[in-house]
């Protein structure tokens, strides 16, 4: 078609450009823009992972002619210059108090911009990690651990725990430097590396660990307050000595709850005040550490004066007496002391006293003998014992008493809990946690990928050095009985570590108090944000409510949840009991950090390119092993509980959570494992014992691209029960360029139907130029490697006779031929819409198997597989086989029963005898009609008028032969000819022939030549189909399902339509039929 156009001369420069824009502007607005409406059929392009595209930016994508080669791709793929411009303007929001502060107004969502992060390694990573690692355990329990376990074992505990955290920090550094870590910190790293299931489970464990850490810090704060600062503030006071421990626990609960409420209120009102005080809390920690080392140096010059009183070799609580003597002489008069009154019933010298007090002398020694005193030899080994054991000096002599029953009422120093090595590991481990503080602030750092590894590892190295030196220095400077005195009763209720400090014990007391307060506040600040990050990811549905908060993003509901869980730890009221609990959760988190690094390293995924290079998968596995070992060393039952919690969360997310694809390592591990398994499967053919039907289900779609026979999927579910391979596929006729969107839509519809029918498997819809080629390609190429289908399941083409063209039944027969050539089994379900759904429960009934020929035993295996499903479970199995004239039917039944016994199948056996008989006239008539119809179908290529005339001619010839023409019958507008012959027509014909003998004889002579001209092979096959159908209908008409051997198609394609007639006659009168054709190999065996 000619096109008229006008050449317009234009000037160079901007005018030309504007003229072109004017020429094409209206066309672009009126013609081009309506061509690309948004519809559900078009898959939207995936957004960039690091930039946000806007319509305004697309205006500058293409300008000029130097990139005309890529002109058509500019809309979907941005120019590199535009991409780099966006990267240059990329700003990472801070993740402190104002992280992702958003509020929603009437017009939409508005984001509050904050200034770019400016923190370096020292301020942003090193100091926060130091503050989180050095805490309550160092000040309140480390001296007691050294005294109880000894220097060597304490050193081993410290080395194990610090090695665990160092290895974890190496793995964490590799993950943290493999890209930007947004909000969520450690949770984000784990979830994006191990997937939503592991991420959610470990994230919640880390949240619980952080929450219980808050409980531990609050309990430590209250212990310092009530034991060392204001002991008179106790609400509960024990009347008897044995009730002091319980009273202390109640005081901890009351004051701990009040402290928790106060801290939660501070966090709710404004977290910015907590962050402003963080420097003060950090200064307290640093000053306390410096005071300890200064005190150690001071002991070399002048040890501090902290005398302790020993009765025999037993340490005494000296806060109720001043002088460590039984009696004192004043002006030649002997007086008893306060110590005497504690062990005797009166102040007089003749009073009755405790036997041990009478037998042993009182001695006073220095509690802090100093670094050069040689006390390190005595503190080298541990001194474990049960609860209530007296704290005694090892190398001090004493005279034992006969009666020790009243020792509990005396002012001795006792063990408040049973002590053993594994318990001390669990109590100590929380003192090395806090290594995630730097990674949690990745958004606040100037260069996170450099600061996180360097700052975290340096902080762990520093704190490890502090802990190791403290273990040695405590054992070298402090007397063993003082070290084992957990609450400082032998040094006048002073904090034991404070007795070593310089210039005053109050430096440590006040410093540790504010340190614990700050750590508790930070736990109550960080834990709700972690829970909020998990909730906003949407992987745990019941946590959705905790993703909401105040207008500025503060997690209000998550804070309430955190306070509630924290209260549980406070009600436990014992620092020694809470510490192992949070140790489990932190160890779980560290374990999966190491696992994430190891998995990513071993998989060698292309995206695994961390800037931190000093890692190796062996270090990660060593860290994993150490984490698991420490969990079970600390408390095997707590370890099992923590793993059970993580496992339950994992399964919950797997079955109920939202589906996420984060490119995680577990998915990569699954792909690698699948690849390895597929390669192994392809090496050898599966053994008969492992054979199960791996199904390729050929579906038919309706005009709306929906599944036409959903019961085919139900039957697949019942047959497979989630085991083995299932590929559900269909074919669209056309080209992929034009039907690509329809294919994806059809695939989604099939997946929805599979989900509704609970069919587990894969879905694939292909587009082919014709259906025959599409099904052929699926049969040849579906599956991968060793995971290929070995059986094809399809529905019987029920309306093949009424179809205007022959494509349905020709496609069906070609599918049968191709499955046979591919040595695959074939299952054809007739009346598939009458099959039960997966929700039905069939009552009493039978599954009847008609075993005509042996083709591998698939006929007997299928009922067994079906009866594993609850739909068919109550049905019994019956096996019928056919005996010929020369067969011994009794012996056949015995042999078949024995065969089934060896196969371990329970079934009723019946042998049906089919004697040779003359071929009935009905068989000849049906064969004749079939061949006449075949001749008619061969003329389908003629024009419509010729086809009508041919059909009328065939109809007249057939009617003349059968004497069944009604000349007065009105013409019908239906041009389709139905050449059918039934038994009723045959009986009517015979009766009419009897009433008119002359005509009957004439017709008989007229018909006989036609019978003789029939294809005798077709006659025999029709005879078999008719006789076999009579037997099957007689025996199995009431069966729930009938399984029949499927005869093979003829080698000569000219008789294909006759083959369909044979199958139709064979299945006539049966509701649910499954035709089975074996794949040419044995699928069932009698051997184990």
PDB file of C-alpha atoms in Angstrom, residues 798-887:
ATOM      1  CA  UNK A 798     -14.854 -39.205  25.638  1.00  0.00           C
ATOM      2  CA  UNK A 799     -16.387 -37.258  22.761  1.00  0.00           C
ATOM      3  CA  UNK A 800     -14.212 -38.584  19.999  1.00  0.00           C
ATOM      4  CA  UNK A 801     -17.136 -39.938  17.968  1.00  0.00           C
ATOM      5  CA  UNK A 802     -19.045 -36.661  18.042  1.00  0.00           C
ATOM      6  CA  UNK A 803     -15.990 -34.535  17.215  1.00  0.00           C
ATOM      7  CA  UNK A 804     -16.128 -32.668  13.895  1.00  0.00           C
ATOM      8  CA  UNK A 805     -12.528 -33.529  13.164  1.00  0.00           C
ATOM      9  CA  UNK A 806     -10.349 -36.526  13.888  1.00  0.00           C
ATOM     10  CA  UNK A 807      -7.632 -34.700  15.791  1.00  0.00           C
ATOM     11  CA  UNK A 808      -8.646 -35.808  19.326  1.00  0.00           C
ATOM     12  CA  UNK A 809      -8.509 -39.532  18.750  1.00  0.00           C
ATOM     13  CA  UNK A 810      -5.541 -39.318  16.399  1.00  0.00           C
ATOM     14  CA  UNK A 811      -3.606 -37.390  19.009  1.00  0.00           C
ATOM     15  CA  UNK A 812      -4.621 -39.966  21.590  1.00  0.00           C
ATOM     16  CA  UNK A 813      -3.398 -42.896  19.501  1.00  0.00           C
ATOM     17  CA  UNK A 814      -0.140 -41.151  18.658  1.00  0.00           C
ATOM     18  CA  UNK A 815       0.397 -40.557  22.387  1.00  0.00           C
ATOM     19  CA  UNK A 816      -0.125 -44.274  22.994  1.00  0.00           C
ATOM     20  CA  UNK A 817       2.406 -45.125  20.288  1.00  0.00           C
ATOM     21  CA  UNK A 818       4.981 -42.655  21.591  1.00  0.00           C
ATOM     22  CA  UNK A 819       4.756 -43.839  25.196  1.00  0.00           C
ATOM     23  CA  UNK A 820       5.226 -47.379  23.944  1.00  0.00           C
ATOM     24  CA  UNK A 821       8.258 -46.364  21.903  1.00  0.00           C
ATOM     25  CA  UNK A 822       9.692 -44.494  24.890  1.00  0.00           C
ATOM     26  CA  UNK A 823       9.181 -47.607  27.101  1.00  0.00           C
ATOM     27  CA  UNK A 824       6.910 -45.646  29.409  1.00  0.00           C
ATOM     28  CA  UNK A 825       3.791 -46.882  31.117  1.00  0.00           C
ATOM     29  CA  UNK A 826       0.448 -45.381  30.141  1.00  0.00           C
ATOM     30  CA  UNK A 827      -2.607 -44.870  32.353  1.00  0.00           C
ATOM     31  CA  UNK A 828      -5.873 -43.808  30.683  1.00  0.00           C
ATOM     32  CA  UNK A 829      -8.813 -42.923  32.920  1.00  0.00           C
ATOM     33  CA  UNK A 830     -12.302 -43.166  31.433  1.00  0.00           C
ATOM     34  CA  UNK A 831     -15.094 -41.085  32.958  1.00  0.00           C
ATOM     35  CA  UNK A 832     -12.509 -39.216  35.000  1.00  0.00           C
ATOM     36  CA  UNK A 833     -15.116 -36.738  36.241  1.00  0.00           C
ATOM     37  CA  UNK A 834     -16.827 -39.604  38.071  1.00  0.00           C
ATOM     38  CA  UNK A 835     -13.673 -40.458  40.030  1.00  0.00           C
ATOM     39  CA  UNK A 836     -13.724 -39.559  43.742  1.00  0.00           C
ATOM     40  CA  UNK A 837     -12.161 -36.341  44.997  1.00  0.00           C
ATOM     41  CA  UNK A 838      -9.497 -36.316  47.673  1.00  0.00           C
ATOM     42  CA  UNK A 839     -12.118 -35.321  50.244  1.00  0.00           C
ATOM     43  CA  UNK A 840     -14.337 -38.347  49.539  1.00  0.00           C
ATOM     44  CA  UNK A 841     -14.124 -41.545  51.547  1.00  0.00           C
ATOM     45  CA  UNK A 842     -15.197 -44.640  49.651  1.00  0.00           C
ATOM     46  CA  UNK A 843     -16.955 -47.193  51.798  1.00  0.00           C
ATOM     47  CA  UNK A 844     -17.089 -50.887  51.189  1.00  0.00           C
ATOM     48  CA  UNK A 845     -16.176 -51.704  47.629  1.00  0.00           C
ATOM     49  CA  UNK A 846     -13.609 -53.362  45.430  1.00  0.00           C
ATOM     50  CA  UNK A 847     -10.815 -52.423  43.089  1.00  0.00           C
ATOM     51  CA  UNK A 848     -10.995 -55.019  40.332  1.00  0.00           C
ATOM     52  CA  UNK A 849      -7.898 -55.870  38.325  1.00  0.00           C
ATOM     53  CA  UNK A 850      -8.361 -57.742  35.043  1.00  0.00           C
ATOM     54  CA  UNK A 851      -4.975 -59.244  34.386  1.00  0.00           C
ATOM     55  CA  UNK A 852      -5.127 -60.411  30.787  1.00  0.00           C
ATOM     56  CA  UNK A 853      -1.496 -60.142  29.766  1.00  0.00           C
ATOM     57  CA  UNK A 854       1.605 -59.601  31.893  1.00  0.00           C
ATOM     58  CA  UNK A 855       3.365 -56.315  31.173  1.00  0.00           C
ATOM     59  CA  UNK A 856       5.571 -55.839  34.211  1.00  0.00           C
ATOM     60  CA  UNK A 857       3.130 -56.123  37.114  1.00  0.00           C
ATOM     61  CA  UNK A 858       1.951 -52.512  37.031  1.00  0.00           C
ATOM     62  CA  UNK A 859      -1.663 -53.665  37.202  1.00  0.00           C
ATOM     63  CA  UNK A 860      -1.055 -55.193  40.643  1.00  0.00           C
ATOM     64  CA  UNK A 861       1.096 -52.353  41.957  1.00  0.00           C
ATOM     65  CA  UNK A 862      -1.401 -49.580  41.230  1.00  0.00           C
ATOM     66  CA  UNK A 863      -4.204 -50.852  43.524  1.00  0.00           C
ATOM     67  CA  UNK A 864      -1.678 -51.248  46.338  1.00  0.00           C
ATOM     68  CA  UNK A 865      -0.577 -47.623  45.891  1.00  0.00           C
ATOM     69  CA  UNK A 866      -4.149 -46.395  45.710  1.00  0.00           C
ATOM     70  CA  UNK A 867      -5.112 -48.186  48.910  1.00  0.00           C
ATOM     71  CA  UNK A 868      -2.398 -46.259  50.773  1.00  0.00           C
ATOM     72  CA  UNK A 869      -4.570 -43.172  50.376  1.00  0.00           C
ATOM     73  CA  UNK A 870      -7.484 -42.590  52.722  1.00  0.00           C
ATOM     74  CA  UNK A 871      -9.951 -42.340  49.794  1.00  0.00           C
ATOM     75  CA  UNK A 872      -9.425 -45.973  48.723  1.00  0.00           C
ATOM     76  CA  UNK A 873      -8.249 -47.423  52.052  1.00  0.00           C
ATOM     77  CA  UNK A 874     -11.445 -49.405  52.749  1.00  0.00           C
ATOM     78  CA  UNK A 875     -11.653 -50.909  49.270  1.00  0.00           C
ATOM     79  CA  UNK A 876     -10.615 -54.511  48.790  1.00  0.00           C
ATOM     80  CA  UNK A 877      -8.547 -55.741  45.893  1.00  0.00           C
ATOM     81  CA  UNK A 878      -9.758 -58.447  43.495  1.00  0.00           C
ATOM     82  CA  UNK A 879      -7.679 -59.927  40.693  1.00  0.00           C
ATOM     83  CA  UNK A 880      -9.326 -61.633  37.714  1.00  0.00           C
ATOM     84  CA  UNK A 881      -7.462 -63.541  35.079  1.00  0.00           C
ATOM     85  CA  UNK A 882      -8.735 -65.295  31.975  1.00  0.00           C
ATOM     86  CA  UNK A 883      -8.282 -69.004  31.260  1.00  0.00           C
ATOM     87  CA  UNK A 884      -8.461 -70.519  27.786  1.00  0.00           C
ATOM     88  CA  UNK A 885      -9.736 -73.946  26.810  1.00  0.00           C
ATOM     89  CA  UNK A 886      -6.410 -75.698  27.267  1.00  0.00           C
ATOM     90  CA  UNK A 887      -5.626 -74.008  30.618  1.00  0.00           C
TER      91      UNK A 887
END
